[in-house]
Amino acid sequence: MSAKREVILSGIRPTGRLHFGNYFGAIQSFIRLQDGDADCYYFIADYHALTTITERREIYRATLDMLKTYVACGLDPARSVIYRQSDLPCTAELSLLLGMVTNIGHLERGTTYKDKLSRLEADPKVEGNPLSFGLLGYPVLMAADILIVKADMVPVGDDQRQHVEMACDIAQKFNHRFGETLKIPRPVSREAVRIPGLDGSGKMGKSDNNTLDLLDDPKTVLKKIKGVETSTDPLDLDTDSDAPEMVLPKMPPGVGVLYYLLNLLAPEEVYLDFLGKYRRKEKFYGMLKNTLAEYVNQFNAPIIEKYNDPANSDESIEAFLRANAEKVTPVALDTVEACRMAMGIGHSLYRA
Ligand code: TRP
């Protein structure tokens, strides 16, 4: 008898256009994981998006666009099950049940909640959305997402690690109180790749307006890259001639970003060639920018083409998402039923 396959699960917030930070921080690892021998489940977290998006039509649109972009990047619908969170409404019931074993104090330490609270304290009018029950309960809903499919492993970036740990804590507490019911996932172990923003800041992020997007056309790419600040003089180089060739010398932030991206996208000899120019303090930033823009465009071109494939109509994507939710529904209902029974409220009516 073959061993049961492991389940890998991760959620994706439908946040509009995806950028290089998303790609190298998450999408790439999702694509790699689907070549392994676990069952991969990825879902678009549209319930979670309701904590921030105020425009009703935006979430629906962003969900479909997000799915199209992921598939265009190489997430293979034949090998990964990609569904929409709200197509599995029993997640909401599990979230309610898990809420009964979750302390408010635990939730108040959640990063998403704490961030919003401190932004509101700094400026009460900062954003349209209130400090909602939904936001406080964000980690409980996330726990439900994870536990409902009996996930073994949950690959996430650093910013979500705490939430996954909270899911494990909640599951443990449930099992302790009601008997072994929920599968506890393994702790997250993934080195997060952090792509610097085009403004030279530590991290590329949508809200910082410093992103290079996967669907940017060549004109936009060139404009963004030309806009990277390189007017600062090169820093004094450590003239340590023993330093390995690949190690980046100290650079002003904008220049550092260009090299970082070039290293990611261009062949090694191109990268080393430009590194040599930097060490020799040649004047070459214009050329570096043009070269980098070309590699970015080469990277984006197949994604854009696949994204625009006319076969990807909204209707076909809808049908695809629904079919996938149906694949996950049996295991999800099984988990919810087990929790209902463990807690003593009996079977649900939606299952014969
Ligand atoms: N909160 C995650 C994010 O912002 C998305 C998410 C929702 C998720 N539910 C999840 C990730 C469950 C992993 C597992 O990126």
Coordinates of C-alpha atoms and ligand atoms in Angstrom, one line a residue:
M1 CA 0.0 0.0 0.0
S2 CA 1.4 3.4 -0.9
A3 CA 1.9 5.9 1.9
K4 CA -0.7 8.7 2.0
R5 CA 0.5 11.8 0.1
E6 CA 1.3 14.9 2.0
V7 CA -0.8 17.9 1.6
I8 CA 0.8 21.3 1.0
L9 CA -1.4 24.4 1.3
S10 CA -1.0 28.1 0.9
G11 CA -3.2 31.0 0.5
I12 CA -2.8 34.0 -1.8
R13 CA -4.4 37.4 -1.1
P14 CA -6.0 38.8 -4.2
T15 CA -4.1 42.1 -4.2
G16 CA -4.2 43.2 -7.8
R17 CA -1.1 43.1 -9.9
L18 CA 1.7 40.8 -8.9
H19 CA 5.3 41.9 -8.7
F20 CA 8.8 40.5 -8.7
G21 CA 8.7 40.3 -4.9
N22 CA 5.7 38.1 -5.1
Y23 CA 7.3 35.9 -7.7
F24 CA 10.6 35.3 -6.1
G25 CA 9.1 35.3 -2.6
A26 CA 6.2 32.9 -3.1
I27 CA 5.1 31.9 -6.7
Q28 CA 8.5 30.4 -7.6
S29 CA 8.4 28.1 -4.5
F30 CA 4.7 27.1 -5.3
I31 CA 5.8 26.1 -8.8
R32 CA 8.7 24.1 -7.5
L33 CA 6.6 22.3 -4.9
Q34 CA 4.2 21.0 -7.5
D35 CA 7.1 19.0 -9.0
G36 CA 7.4 17.1 -5.7
D37 CA 5.2 14.3 -4.6
A38 CA 2.8 16.1 -2.3
D39 CA -0.7 17.2 -3.2
C40 CA -0.5 21.0 -3.6
Y41 CA -3.5 23.1 -2.7
Y42 CA -3.4 26.8 -3.4
F43 CA -6.4 29.1 -2.8
I44 CA -7.2 32.7 -3.4
A45 CA -8.1 34.2 0.0
D46 CA -11.1 36.4 -1.0
Y47 CA -12.7 36.2 2.5
H48 CA -9.5 37.6 3.9
A49 CA -9.4 40.3 1.3
L50 CA -12.7 41.6 2.8
T51 CA -10.7 42.9 5.7
T52 CA -9.1 45.6 3.5
I53 CA -10.8 46.0 0.2
T54 CA -13.8 48.4 0.3
E55 CA -14.8 48.3 -3.3
R56 CA -17.2 45.5 -3.9
R57 CA -16.3 44.7 -7.5
E58 CA -12.6 44.8 -6.9
I59 CA -12.2 41.5 -5.0
Y60 CA -14.1 39.5 -7.6
R61 CA -12.0 40.9 -10.5
A62 CA -8.7 40.7 -8.5
T63 CA -9.4 37.0 -7.7
L64 CA -9.8 36.1 -11.4
D65 CA -6.8 38.2 -12.4
M66 CA -4.7 36.7 -9.7
L67 CA -5.5 33.2 -10.8
K68 CA -4.7 34.1 -14.4
T69 CA -1.4 35.5 -13.4
Y70 CA -0.4 32.5 -11.3
V71 CA -1.3 30.1 -14.1
A72 CA 0.6 32.4 -16.6
C73 CA 3.7 32.2 -14.3
G74 CA 3.6 28.4 -14.4
L75 CA 1.3 27.2 -11.7
D76 CA -0.1 24.2 -13.4
P77 CA -3.8 23.6 -13.0
A78 CA -3.2 19.9 -13.9
R79 CA -0.8 19.4 -11.0
S80 CA -2.0 21.9 -8.3
V81 CA -5.6 22.3 -7.1
I82 CA -6.3 26.0 -7.2
Y83 CA -9.5 27.1 -5.7
R84 CA -11.3 30.2 -4.2
Q85 CA -11.7 30.4 -0.4
S86 CA -15.3 31.5 -0.6
D87 CA -16.2 28.5 -2.7
L88 CA -15.5 26.5 0.4
P89 CA -18.0 28.2 2.7
C90 CA -17.7 25.4 5.4
T91 CA -14.3 27.2 6.1
A92 CA -16.4 29.9 7.8
E93 CA -18.1 27.3 10.0
L94 CA -14.8 25.8 11.0
S95 CA -13.6 29.3 11.8
L96 CA -16.6 29.9 14.0
L97 CA -15.9 26.6 15.9
L98 CA -12.2 27.4 16.3
G99 CA -13.0 30.8 17.6
M100 CA -14.5 29.1 20.6
V101 CA -11.1 27.9 21.7
T102 CA -9.2 31.0 20.8
N103 CA -8.3 33.6 23.4
I104 CA -8.7 37.3 22.5
G105 CA -5.3 38.0 24.1
H106 CA -3.7 35.6 21.6
L107 CA -5.4 37.4 18.7
E108 CA -4.4 40.8 20.0
R109 CA -0.8 39.8 19.5
G110 CA -1.4 39.1 15.8
T111 CA 0.8 41.2 13.5
T112 CA -1.9 42.2 11.0
Y113 CA -4.1 43.4 13.8
K114 CA -1.4 45.1 15.7
D115 CA -0.1 46.9 12.6
K116 CA -3.6 48.3 11.9
L117 CA -4.1 49.3 15.5
S118 CA -0.9 51.2 15.6
R119 CA -1.7 52.9 12.3
L120 CA -5.1 53.9 13.6
E121 CA -3.6 55.2 16.8
A122 CA -1.2 57.3 14.8
D123 CA -4.0 58.7 12.6
P124 CA -7.6 57.7 13.3
K125 CA -8.7 58.6 9.8
V126 CA -5.9 56.6 8.1
E127 CA -8.0 54.0 6.2
G128 CA -11.6 53.5 5.4
N129 CA -12.0 50.2 7.2
P130 CA -12.7 50.0 10.9
L131 CA -10.8 47.8 13.3
S132 CA -13.2 45.0 12.7
F133 CA -14.0 41.7 14.3
G134 CA -13.0 40.1 11.0
L135 CA -9.5 41.6 11.2
L136 CA -9.0 40.5 14.8
G137 CA -10.2 37.0 13.8
Y138 CA -7.9 36.9 10.7
P139 CA -5.7 34.2 12.2
V140 CA -8.7 32.1 13.2
L141 CA -10.0 32.1 9.6
M142 CA -6.5 31.3 8.4
A143 CA -6.3 28.4 10.9
A144 CA -9.6 27.1 9.4
D145 CA -8.1 27.3 5.9
I146 CA -5.1 25.3 6.9
L147 CA -6.8 22.7 9.2
I148 CA -9.8 22.1 7.0
V149 CA -7.7 20.4 4.3
K150 CA -5.6 18.6 6.9
A151 CA -2.4 20.3 5.6
D152 CA 1.0 18.8 6.5
M153 CA 3.0 21.8 5.4
V154 CA 2.2 25.5 4.8
P155 CA 4.8 27.4 2.8
V156 CA 4.6 31.1 3.6
G157 CA 6.8 34.2 3.8
D158 CA 8.1 35.6 7.0
D159 CA 5.2 38.0 7.4
Q160 CA 2.8 35.1 7.7
R161 CA 4.8 32.7 9.8
Q162 CA 3.3 33.9 13.1
H163 CA -0.2 33.3 11.7
V164 CA 0.7 29.7 10.8
E165 CA 2.1 29.2 14.3
M166 CA -1.2 30.5 15.7
A167 CA -3.0 27.9 13.6
C168 CA -0.9 25.2 15.2
D169 CA -1.6 26.5 18.6
I170 CA -5.4 26.7 18.0
A171 CA -5.4 23.1 16.7
Q172 CA -3.5 21.9 19.7
K173 CA -5.8 23.6 22.0
F174 CA -8.8 22.1 20.2
N175 CA -7.4 18.6 20.3
H176 CA -6.5 19.0 24.0
R177 CA -10.0 20.0 24.9
F178 CA -12.0 17.8 22.6
G179 CA -9.8 14.9 21.7
E180 CA -7.5 14.3 18.8
T181 CA -9.5 15.7 15.9
L182 CA -7.3 18.1 13.9
K183 CA -4.1 17.4 12.0
I184 CA -1.3 19.7 13.2
P185 CA 0.9 20.9 10.3
R186 CA 4.7 21.0 10.5
P187 CA 6.2 24.3 11.5
V188 CA 7.1 26.6 8.6
S189 CA 10.7 26.4 7.5
R190 CA 11.4 28.4 4.5
E191 CA 14.0 31.0 3.8
A192 CA 12.1 34.0 2.7
V193 CA 13.5 35.7 -0.4
R194 CA 13.2 39.4 0.1
I195 CA 13.4 41.4 -3.1
P196 CA 14.4 45.1 -2.6
G197 CA 12.2 47.8 -3.9
L198 CA 13.1 50.0 -6.9
D199 CA 13.4 52.9 -4.5
G200 CA 16.3 51.1 -2.8
S201 CA 14.2 50.4 0.3
G202 CA 14.5 47.0 2.0
K203 CA 11.5 45.3 0.4
M204 CA 9.4 45.5 -2.8
G205 CA 5.8 46.0 -1.8
K206 CA 2.6 47.2 -3.5
S207 CA 1.8 49.8 -0.9
D208 CA 5.3 51.3 -1.1
N209 CA 4.9 51.9 -4.9
N210 CA 8.3 50.6 -5.6
T211 CA 7.5 47.5 -7.6
L212 CA 8.4 45.9 -10.9
D213 CA 5.3 44.1 -12.0
L214 CA 5.1 40.8 -13.8
L215 CA 2.7 42.2 -16.4
D216 CA 4.6 45.5 -17.0
D217 CA 5.1 46.1 -20.7
P218 CA 8.5 47.0 -22.1
K219 CA 7.8 50.8 -22.0
T220 CA 6.8 50.7 -18.4
V221 CA 9.7 48.5 -17.4
L222 CA 12.2 50.9 -19.0
K223 CA 10.6 53.9 -17.4
K224 CA 10.6 52.3 -14.0
I225 CA 14.2 51.2 -14.2
K226 CA 15.4 54.5 -15.6
G227 CA 13.8 56.1 -12.6
V228 CA 16.0 54.1 -10.2
E229 CA 18.2 56.6 -8.3
T230 CA 21.8 56.2 -9.4
S231 CA 23.2 59.7 -9.1
T232 CA 24.9 59.0 -5.8
D233 CA 28.6 58.5 -6.2
P234 CA 29.9 55.0 -5.9
L235 CA 30.9 54.2 -2.4
D236 CA 34.5 53.6 -1.7
L237 CA 35.2 50.0 -2.4
D238 CA 36.8 47.7 -0.1
T239 CA 39.9 47.1 -2.1
D240 CA 40.1 43.6 -0.7
S241 CA 41.3 41.8 -3.7
D242 CA 40.7 38.5 -2.1
A243 CA 36.9 39.0 -1.9
P244 CA 35.1 36.4 -4.0
E245 CA 34.1 37.8 -7.4
M246 CA 30.4 37.2 -6.8
V247 CA 30.2 39.1 -3.6
L248 CA 28.5 42.5 -4.0
P249 CA 30.7 45.4 -2.9
K250 CA 29.0 48.1 -0.9
M251 CA 26.7 50.1 -3.2
P252 CA 24.3 53.1 -2.9
P253 CA 20.8 51.6 -2.5
G254 CA 19.5 52.3 -6.0
V255 CA 22.6 50.8 -7.6
G256 CA 22.4 47.8 -5.3
V257 CA 18.8 47.1 -6.5
L258 CA 19.9 47.1 -10.1
Y259 CA 22.6 44.6 -9.4
Y260 CA 20.4 42.5 -7.3
L261 CA 17.9 42.2 -10.1
L262 CA 20.6 41.6 -12.7
N263 CA 22.0 38.8 -10.7
L264 CA 18.5 37.3 -10.5
L265 CA 17.7 37.5 -14.2
A266 CA 20.8 37.7 -16.3
P267 CA 23.4 35.0 -17.1
E268 CA 26.3 35.0 -14.7
E269 CA 28.8 36.4 -17.2
V270 CA 26.7 39.5 -17.8
Y271 CA 26.4 40.1 -14.1
L272 CA 30.1 39.6 -13.5
D273 CA 30.9 41.9 -16.4
F274 CA 28.9 44.7 -14.8
L275 CA 30.3 44.0 -11.4
G276 CA 33.8 44.5 -12.9
K277 CA 32.7 47.8 -14.3
Y278 CA 31.5 48.9 -10.9
R279 CA 34.8 47.9 -9.3
R280 CA 36.7 49.9 -12.0
K281 CA 34.4 52.9 -11.4
E282 CA 33.4 53.1 -15.1
K283 CA 30.5 55.2 -16.2
F284 CA 27.9 52.7 -17.2
Y285 CA 24.6 53.2 -15.4
G286 CA 22.7 54.0 -18.6
M287 CA 23.9 50.7 -20.1
L288 CA 23.2 48.8 -17.0
K289 CA 19.6 50.1 -16.9
N290 CA 19.0 49.2 -20.6
T291 CA 20.5 45.7 -20.1
L292 CA 18.5 45.0 -17.0
A293 CA 15.3 46.3 -18.7
E294 CA 15.9 43.8 -21.5
Y295 CA 16.2 40.9 -19.1
V296 CA 13.1 42.0 -17.2
N297 CA 11.2 42.1 -20.5
Q298 CA 12.4 38.7 -21.5
F299 CA 11.2 37.4 -18.1
N300 CA 7.8 39.1 -18.4
A301 CA 7.1 38.4 -22.1
P302 CA 5.9 34.7 -21.8
I303 CA 3.9 35.6 -18.7
I304 CA 2.1 38.5 -20.5
E305 CA 1.4 36.3 -23.5
K306 CA -0.1 33.5 -21.5
Y307 CA -2.0 35.9 -19.3
N308 CA -3.6 37.4 -22.5
D309 CA -4.5 34.0 -23.9
P310 CA -8.1 34.4 -25.2
A311 CA -8.9 30.9 -23.9
N312 CA -8.9 32.5 -20.4
S313 CA -12.4 33.9 -20.4
D314 CA -14.0 34.8 -17.1
E315 CA -16.5 32.0 -17.6
S316 CA -13.9 29.4 -18.1
I317 CA -12.0 30.6 -15.0
E318 CA -15.2 30.5 -13.0
A319 CA -15.9 27.0 -14.1
F320 CA -12.3 25.9 -13.3
L321 CA -12.5 27.4 -9.8
R322 CA -15.7 25.7 -9.0
A323 CA -14.6 22.4 -10.2
N324 CA -11.5 22.6 -8.0
A325 CA -13.6 23.7 -4.9
E326 CA -15.6 20.5 -5.5
K327 CA -12.4 18.5 -5.3
V328 CA -11.6 19.9 -1.9
T329 CA -15.1 19.9 -0.5
P330 CA -15.2 16.2 0.7
V331 CA -12.1 16.5 2.9
A332 CA -13.2 19.9 4.1
L333 CA -16.7 18.7 5.1
D334 CA -15.1 15.7 6.8
T335 CA -13.0 18.0 9.0
V336 CA -15.9 20.2 9.9
E337 CA -18.1 17.2 10.7
A338 CA -15.4 15.7 12.9
C339 CA -15.1 19.0 14.8
R340 CA -18.9 19.3 15.2
M341 CA -19.0 15.8 16.6
A342 CA -16.0 16.4 18.9
M343 CA -17.6 19.5 20.3
G344 CA -21.0 17.8 20.8
I345 CA -23.3 19.6 18.3
G346 CA -23.9 16.6 16.0
H347 CA -24.1 16.2 12.3
S348 CA -24.8 19.0 9.9
L349 CA -27.7 19.0 7.5
Y350 CA -25.7 19.5 4.4
R351 CA -24.2 16.1 4.5
A352 CA -26.3 13.0 4.1
Ligands
TRP1 N1 -2.9 35.7 5.1 C1 -2.1 35.2 4.0 C2 -1.4 36.4 3.3 O1 -1.7 37.5 3.5 C3 -3.0 34.5 3.0 C4 -3.6 33.3 3.6 C5 -4.9 33.2 4.0 C6 -3.0 32.1 3.9 N2 -5.2 32.0 4.5 C7 -4.0 31.3 4.5 C8 -1.7 31.6 3.7 C9 -3.7 30.0 4.9 C10 -1.4 30.3 4.2 C11 -2.4 29.5 4.7 O2 -0.6 36.2 2.5

